[in-house]
Amino acid sequence: MIDILDRLGLSPISSGAWAGSELPATDDLISSINPSNGQVLGQVSMATEEQYEQVVRKAEEVQREWRMLPAPKRGEIIREIADAFRAKKEELGMLVSLEAGKIRAEGQGEVQETIDIADFSVGLSRQLYGLTMHSERPSHRMYEQWHPLGTIGVITAFNFPNAVWAWNAIIAAICGDAVVWKPSLKAMLVAVATHKIADDVLKKHGWSGLFGLVIGRDNTVGDRMIRDPRLPLISATGSTRMGRHVGAVVAQRLGRSLLELGGNNAMIVEKDANLDLAVRAILFAAVGTAGQRCTSLRRLIVHKDIVPQLLPRLQKAYAQVRVGDPLAAGTLMGPLIDAGAVASFEQAIATAVADGGTILAGGHRKEGNFVEPTLILARPDMHIVKEETFAPILYVLPYGTLDEAIAIQNGVPQGLSSAIFTDSFRAAETFLSHNGSDCGIANVNIGTSGAEIGGAFGGEKETGGGRESGSDSWKAYMRRQTCTLNWGSSLPLAQGITFDI
Ligand code: UN1
């Protein structure tokens, strides 16, 4: 373990405040705990108010210069950051496994997601396109251009401690912004390691401090951040409860927020689905990351005619899932993040059973933070089925018609990810139509999780409406300016107005 910290250049006690370079550690230390065995992985000191100030001021100062660097030149530096993450992929991925409990492949996959977004951003640096319009006035030109927004506040959750930072910070940097990052206190070491890898590259080019890091308590750092008018955009990932607070506070100061909140993702399995594919997809989406992705599959909406075929296959697969040390070969499911998550798992199961649910697989806590992947036969009207529980619990909901299935799928407050398994063109297109899934992500013959970075990521309703990562999500990190230029020798007014003396 010490070896991994060493390989990532981390000391046993890190400061939680980095204005590019590390600020002095305070004596308010919090331990980072390995959720698999309760061992302390390292300690991080909580950033103070003064340190928060230092980090924001530094980021603002660097941003004023950075924004004038041509975007393709920013891209060249981001290319080096991509390479730096490539070089550290193995050890950083292992730290993700140790601190967040992801199995090895998923820890490595998370860092790959960061590398992918950085590669994507290098190309993006030459594509921050604006539109040109035809002016209604002669000898006039009209176009839109995009300017950097400033310094962006990024708040991330424990479950993607590296990649979600990258989605935001790397795209923001390409756009000419600086970033101040507040990661989860449950995944602090990955944050420090991530910051160091990026800042070491920035330092080499004289841009240290473009990315700032403030690990601290909500009342010292988090609240200050969301109220801070110097941060025109707050991008926050986490629970709907947290998002409601962040959204309201940021809106109060007329700032912008980009919210990526709870999901309650469903898969519809039609009668004609390829069940071999479906079973594998269900397993990865529901059990992968121990059900702690915002895209994790939580509701399985199965045509009633195939329930007798599908359920035994799922029960068999669930019984074979190896739960244990995330870094051991063959493990498919690591621990939940902490005792609180285990309590929520147990509570949700108890509530589901009290409300008439039947446990089909799992249902119990194992030792420590390990739990059994759980399948519950349920009804769509059960209250618990409408909630997001960050745990490997999958509710099975039988249905009769596709319309009914889509109504069940959409009948929850959240709207992140959705999927249908079918070989029918008509069913797939119905699911993707305006009458179909109401989610930000809708897949056919693919599970709900594991989205590629190239698409815009995010969801509707209580998921918060934000879009991050690929496609044109970069626009959230810039301000749009509409420019009209008159190159003629008269001054015609729009809408045909004459206004002469
Ligand atoms: C998250 O859980 O917050 O689509 C992000 C996925 C990953 C990202 C999940 N690419 O599952």
PDB file of C-alpha atoms and ligand atoms in Angstrom, residues 113 159-160 164 167 237 260 293-295 449-451 457, ligand 1:
ATOM      1  CA  GLU A 113     -11.982   7.375 -18.818  1.00  0.00           C
ATOM      2  CA  ASN A 159     -17.666   6.828  -6.686  1.00  0.00           C
ATOM      3  CA  PHE A 160     -15.789   8.381  -9.611  1.00  0.00           C
ATOM      4  CA  VAL A 164     -15.655  13.011 -12.984  1.00  0.00           C
ATOM      5  CA  TRP A 167     -14.840  15.403 -17.329  1.00  0.00           C
ATOM      6  CA  THR A 237     -22.112  15.448  -8.752  1.00  0.00           C
ATOM      7  CA  GLU A 260     -25.418  15.432 -12.102  1.00  0.00           C
ATOM      8  CA  ARG A 293     -22.563   4.195  -9.990  1.00  0.00           C
ATOM      9  CA  CYS A 294     -25.089   6.883 -10.657  1.00  0.00           C
ATOM     10  CA  THR A 295     -25.810   4.817 -13.780  1.00  0.00           C
ATOM     11  CA  SER A 449     -23.913   2.025 -17.014  1.00  0.00           C
ATOM     12  CA  GLY A 450     -20.516   2.341 -18.601  1.00  0.00           C
ATOM     13  CA  ALA A 451     -21.225   5.215 -20.965  1.00  0.00           C
ATOM     14  CA  PHE A 457     -23.592  12.594 -19.932  1.00  0.00           C
TER      15      PHE A 457
HETATM   16  C1  UN1 B   1     -21.092   8.288 -12.077  1.00  0.00           C
HETATM   17  O1  UN1 B   1     -21.464   7.258 -11.543  1.00  0.00           O
HETATM   18  O2  UN1 B   1     -21.159   9.392 -11.446  1.00  0.00           O
HETATM   19  O3  UN1 B   1     -21.505   5.682 -17.400  1.00  0.00           O
HETATM   20  C2  UN1 B   1     -20.469   8.377 -13.411  1.00  0.00           C
HETATM   21  C3  UN1 B   1     -20.848   5.301 -16.424  1.00  0.00           C
HETATM   22  C4  UN1 B   1     -19.507   5.944 -16.196  1.00  0.00           C
HETATM   23  C5  UN1 B   1     -19.654   7.196 -15.407  1.00  0.00           C
HETATM   24  C6  UN1 B   1     -20.493   7.093 -14.182  1.00  0.00           C
HETATM   25  N1  UN1 B   1     -18.902   6.237 -17.464  1.00  0.00           N
HETATM   26  O4  UN1 B   1     -21.199   4.402 -15.690  1.00  0.00           O
END
